[in-house]
Amino acid sequence: MTAGRRVQFIETAMKLFAEKGYHSTSIQDIVDAWGISKGAFYHHFSSKEDLMLAIIRHYFEKMMANITAISQDSSSEKERFIQQIAAHFANMHEHKDFLQMMMNEQLPKISHDIHHYLLKQYANIFSWYCDRLIEVYGTEVERYVLDVATMLNGMIRQYIFCFILQANKFHAEELARFLVRRLDAIIASFSHEESPILNKEMLKPLMEIEEKERRVLREKISAHIAHMQKKILSFSLDKKIQHELHDALDALEAELMNEESAPRKYVVKGILLYIENQHIPLLADDLASLTEVIQQYMTANRWERRKWNK
C-alpha cells in the first residue's frame, strides 16, 4: 500500500468511526467503504484496534505538523505562540466529530497500546508547552513553568471541550489571544518569594514517557541494523557491495543516534533509497521493518525541541 493510499484509507475510516461510533462500526463496514476484501484489510492492519491506533497516530501527526509549520517569521515569539494555539483549536474544529466520538466511547480503554500512545502524546504536548512558555516569556518563568504549563493545559482542555460542543460559537484566533492574555496576567502575578507547587521530581513519570519511547525506538533501530549487517555478510554478494551496504547502515545509525541535532530527513531517505536500489530480495522485509521503525522515531521527534531548533 502506498503512503498516499494508506492516508486515504485512514481518513475514510476516521469519518466512518465519527459517523457510526467505534463499537458500532464493523470490519465489514470498513472494507465496504474502502472497496477491498477482509483479507486485504488484515494484510495491512491486524485488527480494528490496530486501525484505530493508526488513525489516532495520523491525527496527532497532522496536528503536530500544522502547529510546528507556523512560520518563525511572526512579529514576535508570543505572536507565533498565539497562532500555534489557534492552529490547535482549528485542528480540533476540523475533527470535532471524531474527537467527540473518542470522548463518548472512552477509546483509551480499548487497548493498552491506545492508552499508552495517548498518554505519550499528552506528555509530548505538556513538554512542548513548557518549552514554548520559556521561549515566549523568558527564563524568569522557568521556575514556575510546570505550574504555568499545567494551568495552560487545563484552560485549553476545557475550552476544547466547549469548542467541540459549540464549535460555531468560537473563533480559534480570538480564543487563542484571550488565553495568552490570561497567561500574561498569571505570569505577572508570581512573586519572587512565592514557591512553585510543582517540581520536576513530581512530574518525572510523565516527563520521562517521551524519552523512554525514544530510547526503545533507538534500541529497535540498532537491533534492526545489526541484524541486517549480519545478513549482508552472509550473502553471496560482491565484496565491494557488501562493504558499501555495511557502511551505509553504519552511517544511517550514526545519523539517527546523534543526540545533538535532529536526524536530517534527506540523509535518512537517501541511505534507505540507496539500500532499496540494490534490489536484494532477501533484504526487502528487513528494510521495510527498519523503515517503519525509523518513521516512528522521526515522528516521535517531530516536536519543536529547544536543543534542536533554538
Tab-separated table of C-alpha atoms in Angstrom:
chain	number	residue	atom	x	y	z
A	1	MET	CA	0.000	0.000	0.000
A	2	THR	CA	1.419	3.395	-0.972
A	3	ALA	CA	1.680	6.122	1.671
A	4	GLY	CA	-0.974	8.190	-0.115
A	5	ARG	CA	-3.345	5.245	-0.353
A	6	ARG	CA	-2.832	4.443	3.331
A	7	VAL	CA	-3.674	8.026	4.337
A	8	GLN	CA	-6.792	7.884	2.143
A	9	PHE	CA	-7.908	4.648	3.830
A	10	ILE	CA	-7.200	6.025	7.315
A	11	GLU	CA	-9.129	9.243	6.716
A	12	THR	CA	-12.092	7.304	5.279
A	13	ALA	CA	-12.142	5.054	8.358
A	14	MET	CA	-11.827	8.123	10.587
A	15	LYS	CA	-15.009	9.596	9.076
A	16	LEU	CA	-16.783	6.263	9.379
A	17	PHE	CA	-15.935	5.936	13.074
A	18	ALA	CA	-17.004	9.555	13.646
A	19	GLU	CA	-20.382	8.900	11.996
A	20	LYS	CA	-21.224	5.460	13.417
A	21	GLY	CA	-19.074	5.231	16.522
A	22	TYR	CA	-16.162	2.880	17.106
A	23	HIS	CA	-18.096	-0.015	18.625
A	24	SER	CA	-20.916	0.177	16.068
A	25	THR	CA	-18.549	0.086	13.084
A	26	SER	CA	-17.668	-3.406	11.888
A	27	ILE	CA	-14.715	-4.582	9.826
A	28	GLN	CA	-17.243	-5.264	7.054
A	29	ASP	CA	-18.383	-1.603	7.168
A	30	ILE	CA	-14.752	-0.529	6.814
A	31	VAL	CA	-13.859	-2.811	3.893
A	32	ASP	CA	-17.096	-1.848	2.114
A	33	ALA	CA	-16.150	1.835	2.441
A	34	TRP	CA	-12.636	1.080	1.201
A	35	GLY	CA	-13.747	-1.232	-1.591
A	36	ILE	CA	-11.395	-4.049	-0.581
A	37	SER	CA	-11.724	-7.565	0.844
A	38	LYS	CA	-11.360	-8.545	4.501
A	39	GLY	CA	-8.208	-10.428	3.554
A	40	ALA	CA	-6.709	-7.230	2.151
A	41	PHE	CA	-7.679	-5.392	5.355
A	42	TYR	CA	-5.846	-7.903	7.545
A	43	HIS	CA	-2.813	-7.634	5.283
A	44	HIS	CA	-2.412	-4.020	6.428
A	45	PHE	CA	-3.999	-3.958	9.912
A	46	SER	CA	-4.063	-6.774	12.452
A	47	SER	CA	-7.392	-5.684	13.973
A	48	LYS	CA	-9.898	-2.861	14.323
A	49	GLU	CA	-7.925	-1.696	17.384
A	50	ASP	CA	-4.767	-1.567	15.256
A	51	LEU	CA	-6.600	0.560	12.681
A	52	MET	CA	-7.853	2.911	15.407
A	53	LEU	CA	-4.308	3.338	16.700
A	54	ALA	CA	-3.165	4.178	13.148
A	55	ILE	CA	-5.977	6.763	12.906
A	56	ILE	CA	-5.022	8.363	16.230
A	57	ARG	CA	-1.356	8.436	15.170
A	58	HIS	CA	-2.369	10.092	11.885
A	59	TYR	CA	-4.457	12.667	13.755
A	60	PHE	CA	-1.661	13.643	16.148
A	61	GLU	CA	0.976	13.697	13.401
A	62	LYS	CA	-1.213	16.003	11.308
A	63	MET	CA	-1.855	18.229	14.326
A	64	MET	CA	1.878	18.398	15.138
A	65	ALA	CA	2.718	19.208	11.526
A	66	ASN	CA	0.163	22.056	11.446
A	67	ILE	CA	1.393	23.544	14.725
A	68	THR	CA	5.123	23.314	14.025
A	69	ALA	CA	4.646	24.642	10.475
A	70	ILE	CA	3.618	28.075	11.825
A	71	SER	CA	6.232	30.436	10.454
A	72	GLN	CA	9.052	31.697	12.643
A	73	ASP	CA	8.766	34.989	10.738
A	74	SER	CA	5.992	36.203	13.089
A	75	SER	CA	6.491	39.642	14.630
A	76	SER	CA	7.331	38.005	17.981
A	77	GLU	CA	7.540	34.625	19.689
A	78	LYS	CA	4.324	35.491	21.529
A	79	GLU	CA	2.505	36.142	18.256
A	80	ARG	CA	3.767	32.834	16.896
A	81	PHE	CA	2.573	31.094	20.083
A	82	ILE	CA	-0.875	32.640	19.632
A	83	GLN	CA	-1.011	31.376	16.052
A	84	GLN	CA	0.093	27.902	17.188
A	85	ILE	CA	-2.646	27.712	19.833
A	86	ALA	CA	-5.143	28.948	17.230
A	87	ALA	CA	-3.976	26.187	14.849
A	88	HIS	CA	-4.523	23.688	17.673
A	89	PHE	CA	-8.130	24.861	18.092
A	90	ALA	CA	-8.693	24.910	14.322
A	91	ASN	CA	-7.479	21.329	14.127
A	92	MET	CA	-9.934	20.365	16.869
A	93	HIS	CA	-12.745	22.032	14.947
A	94	GLU	CA	-11.856	20.139	11.776
A	95	HIS	CA	-12.063	16.784	13.574
A	96	LYS	CA	-14.675	17.619	16.227
A	97	ASP	CA	-16.963	14.697	15.331
A	98	PHE	CA	-14.127	12.206	15.667
A	99	LEU	CA	-12.943	13.764	18.948
A	100	GLN	CA	-16.460	13.685	20.357
A	101	MET	CA	-16.667	10.002	19.449
A	102	MET	CA	-13.340	9.419	21.243
A	103	MET	CA	-14.704	11.019	24.398
A	104	ASN	CA	-18.084	9.272	24.231
A	105	GLU	CA	-16.645	5.798	23.664
A	106	GLN	CA	-13.677	6.132	26.062
A	107	LEU	CA	-11.129	4.992	23.487
A	108	PRO	CA	-8.175	4.822	25.908
A	109	LYS	CA	-9.875	1.761	27.452
A	110	ILE	CA	-9.991	-0.156	24.146
A	111	SER	CA	-6.382	-1.322	24.290
A	112	HIS	CA	-3.148	-0.834	26.201
A	113	ASP	CA	-1.423	0.429	23.040
A	114	ILE	CA	-4.008	3.183	22.510
A	115	HIS	CA	-3.901	4.167	26.181
A	116	HIS	CA	-0.087	4.282	26.122
A	117	TYR	CA	0.028	6.271	22.887
A	118	LEU	CA	-2.463	8.882	24.156
A	119	LEU	CA	-0.528	9.199	27.425
A	120	LYS	CA	2.689	9.678	25.459
A	121	GLN	CA	1.091	12.414	23.349
A	122	TYR	CA	-0.173	14.136	26.489
A	123	ALA	CA	3.422	14.130	27.763
A	124	ASN	CA	4.677	15.451	24.405
A	125	ILE	CA	2.195	18.314	24.434
A	126	PHE	CA	2.986	19.193	28.048
A	127	SER	CA	6.736	19.249	27.298
A	128	TRP	CA	6.055	21.455	24.303
A	129	TYR	CA	4.038	23.887	26.445
A	130	CYS	CA	6.973	24.127	28.873
A	131	ASP	CA	9.451	24.798	26.075
A	132	ARG	CA	7.300	27.405	24.379
A	133	LEU	CA	6.451	29.237	27.612
A	134	ILE	CA	10.159	29.716	28.315
A	135	GLU	CA	10.795	30.807	24.714
A	136	VAL	CA	7.913	33.307	24.857
A	137	TYR	CA	8.249	34.677	28.401
A	138	GLY	CA	11.956	34.179	29.038
A	139	THR	CA	13.961	32.464	31.758
A	140	GLU	CA	12.090	34.333	34.527
A	141	VAL	CA	9.135	31.958	34.039
A	142	GLU	CA	11.349	28.859	34.179
A	143	ARG	CA	10.999	28.479	37.962
A	144	TYR	CA	7.198	28.288	37.650
A	145	VAL	CA	6.966	26.759	34.174
A	146	LEU	CA	5.479	23.429	35.308
A	147	ASP	CA	2.682	25.232	37.176
A	148	VAL	CA	2.020	27.618	34.292
A	149	ALA	CA	2.045	24.766	31.746
A	150	THR	CA	-0.423	22.855	33.934
A	151	MET	CA	-2.748	25.878	34.075
A	152	LEU	CA	-2.429	26.442	30.322
A	153	ASN	CA	-3.130	22.784	29.660
A	154	GLY	CA	-6.213	22.897	31.891
A	155	MET	CA	-7.585	26.018	30.194
A	156	ILE	CA	-7.001	24.637	26.708
A	157	ARG	CA	-8.540	21.234	27.537
A	158	GLN	CA	-11.694	22.820	28.966
A	159	TYR	CA	-12.103	25.223	26.057
A	160	ILE	CA	-11.537	22.348	23.622
A	161	PHE	CA	-14.473	20.556	25.277
A	162	CYS	CA	-16.638	23.693	24.808
A	163	PHE	CA	-15.229	24.157	21.304
A	164	ILE	CA	-16.306	20.644	20.305
A	165	LEU	CA	-19.831	21.077	21.695
A	166	GLN	CA	-20.392	24.611	20.365
A	167	ALA	CA	-17.833	24.976	17.593
A	168	ASN	CA	-19.729	27.652	15.669
A	169	LYS	CA	-19.720	29.992	18.673
A	170	PHE	CA	-15.930	30.162	18.972
A	171	HIS	CA	-13.250	31.754	16.805
A	172	ALA	CA	-9.891	29.963	17.061
A	173	GLU	CA	-7.599	33.011	16.928
A	174	GLU	CA	-9.793	35.120	19.206
A	175	LEU	CA	-9.808	32.317	21.778
A	176	ALA	CA	-6.032	31.868	21.485
A	177	ARG	CA	-5.432	35.599	22.093
A	178	PHE	CA	-7.819	35.519	25.062
A	179	LEU	CA	-5.896	32.626	26.643
A	180	VAL	CA	-2.487	34.229	26.110
A	181	ARG	CA	-3.739	37.422	27.801
A	182	ARG	CA	-4.713	35.240	30.785
A	183	LEU	CA	-1.207	33.760	30.708
A	184	ASP	CA	0.276	37.277	30.778
A	185	ALA	CA	-1.693	38.016	33.956
A	186	ILE	CA	-0.852	34.677	35.601
A	187	ILE	CA	2.881	35.051	34.973
A	188	ALA	CA	2.888	38.682	36.106
A	189	SER	CA	1.211	37.638	39.373
A	190	PHE	CA	4.105	35.464	40.579
A	191	SER	CA	6.342	36.998	43.236
A	192	HIS	CA	9.990	36.117	43.873
A	193	GLU	CA	9.117	34.939	47.385
A	194	GLU	CA	6.458	32.511	46.102
A	195	SER	CA	7.454	28.868	45.711
A	196	PRO	CA	6.145	26.776	42.801
A	197	ILE	CA	3.727	23.952	43.614
A	198	LEU	CA	5.079	21.515	41.044
A	199	ASN	CA	8.657	20.379	40.532
A	200	LYS	CA	10.404	18.074	38.082
A	201	GLU	CA	10.568	15.193	40.540
A	202	MET	CA	6.779	15.211	40.962
A	203	LEU	CA	6.214	15.072	37.208
A	204	LYS	CA	9.139	12.782	36.447
A	205	PRO	CA	6.987	9.769	35.386
A	206	LEU	CA	5.106	11.958	32.910
A	207	MET	CA	8.121	13.817	31.572
A	208	GLU	CA	10.107	10.609	31.057
A	209	ILE	CA	7.473	8.933	28.863
A	210	GLU	CA	8.772	10.627	25.714
A	211	GLU	CA	12.417	9.808	26.479
A	212	LYS	CA	11.586	6.182	27.298
A	213	GLU	CA	9.739	5.837	23.996
A	214	ARG	CA	12.663	7.373	22.125
A	215	ARG	CA	15.100	5.027	23.879
A	216	VAL	CA	13.010	1.943	22.990
A	217	LEU	CA	12.838	3.014	19.339
A	218	ARG	CA	16.580	3.707	19.227
A	219	GLU	CA	17.244	0.212	20.565
A	220	LYS	CA	14.924	-1.268	17.921
A	221	ILE	CA	16.699	0.649	15.158
A	222	SER	CA	20.134	-0.511	16.335
A	223	ALA	CA	18.908	-4.124	16.568
A	224	HIS	CA	17.416	-3.972	13.037
A	225	ILE	CA	20.618	-2.516	11.618
A	226	ALA	CA	22.848	-5.080	13.356
A	227	HIS	CA	20.604	-7.895	12.081
A	228	MET	CA	20.738	-6.552	8.512
A	229	GLN	CA	24.525	-6.139	8.611
A	230	LYS	CA	24.902	-9.739	9.773
A	231	LYS	CA	22.644	-10.965	6.958
A	232	ILE	CA	24.508	-8.929	4.344
A	233	LEU	CA	27.792	-10.575	5.320
A	234	SER	CA	26.175	-13.995	4.846
A	235	PHE	CA	25.006	-13.205	1.287
A	236	SER	CA	26.947	-14.151	-1.824
A	237	LEU	CA	27.486	-10.553	-2.879
A	238	ASP	CA	30.357	-8.672	-4.415
A	239	LYS	CA	32.689	-7.690	-1.548
A	240	LYS	CA	32.568	-4.035	-2.552
A	241	ILE	CA	28.745	-4.033	-2.399
A	242	GLN	CA	28.846	-5.797	0.978
A	243	HIS	CA	31.191	-3.162	2.414
A	244	GLU	CA	29.159	-0.291	0.937
A	245	LEU	CA	25.902	-1.627	2.373
A	246	HIS	CA	27.555	-2.193	5.746
A	247	ASP	CA	28.961	1.366	5.719
A	248	ALA	CA	25.604	2.788	4.599
A	249	LEU	CA	23.888	1.172	7.586
A	250	ASP	CA	26.634	2.484	9.901
A	251	ALA	CA	26.068	5.990	8.504
A	252	LEU	CA	22.295	5.615	8.933
A	253	GLU	CA	22.688	4.573	12.563
A	254	ALA	CA	25.082	7.453	13.272
A	255	GLU	CA	22.618	9.943	11.763
A	256	LEU	CA	19.701	8.629	13.811
A	257	MET	CA	21.586	8.248	17.095
A	258	ASN	CA	23.062	11.769	17.071
A	259	GLU	CA	21.622	13.480	20.169
A	260	GLU	CA	22.940	16.937	19.288
A	261	SER	CA	20.678	17.526	16.307
A	262	ALA	CA	17.532	16.159	14.696
A	263	PRO	CA	18.043	13.431	12.083
A	264	ARG	CA	18.287	15.011	8.643
A	265	LYS	CA	15.431	13.659	6.555
A	266	TYR	CA	17.270	13.867	3.255
A	267	VAL	CA	20.211	11.870	4.652
A	268	VAL	CA	17.959	9.165	6.124
A	269	LYS	CA	15.822	8.921	2.978
A	270	GLY	CA	18.900	8.883	0.758
A	271	ILE	CA	20.515	5.962	2.598
A	272	LEU	CA	17.280	3.944	2.691
A	273	LEU	CA	16.784	4.573	-1.049
A	274	TYR	CA	20.363	3.504	-1.768
A	275	ILE	CA	19.793	0.184	0.037
A	276	GLU	CA	16.453	-0.320	-1.702
A	277	ASN	CA	18.034	0.331	-5.108
A	278	GLN	CA	20.444	-2.573	-4.606
A	279	HIS	CA	17.392	-4.806	-5.268
A	280	ILE	CA	18.275	-7.570	-2.818
A	281	PRO	CA	15.044	-9.583	-2.329
A	282	LEU	CA	16.248	-11.244	0.888
A	283	LEU	CA	16.636	-7.783	2.481
A	284	ALA	CA	13.229	-6.424	1.403
A	285	ASP	CA	11.279	-7.396	4.540
A	286	ASP	CA	14.073	-6.269	6.849
A	287	LEU	CA	14.311	-2.935	5.056
A	288	ALA	CA	10.536	-2.436	5.284
A	289	SER	CA	10.605	-3.168	9.046
A	290	LEU	CA	13.560	-0.835	9.577
A	291	THR	CA	11.869	1.924	7.570
A	292	GLU	CA	8.701	1.603	9.671
A	293	VAL	CA	10.603	1.899	12.973
A	294	ILE	CA	12.585	4.871	11.647
A	295	GLN	CA	9.333	6.564	10.631
A	296	GLN	CA	8.004	6.112	14.171
A	297	TYR	CA	11.239	7.522	15.588
A	298	MET	CA	11.239	10.523	13.257
A	299	THR	CA	7.600	11.210	14.126
A	300	ALA	CA	8.289	10.928	17.855
A	301	ASN	CA	10.989	13.593	17.444
A	302	ARG	CA	8.939	15.973	15.316
A	303	TRP	CA	8.063	18.346	18.164
A	304	GLU	CA	9.967	21.629	18.420
A	305	ARG	CA	12.604	20.571	20.919
A	306	ARG	CA	14.639	23.546	22.091
A	307	LYS	CA	18.011	21.826	21.761
A	308	TRP	CA	17.251	21.110	18.092
A	309	ASN	CA	15.533	24.300	16.948
A	310	LYS	CA	16.986	27.068	19.073
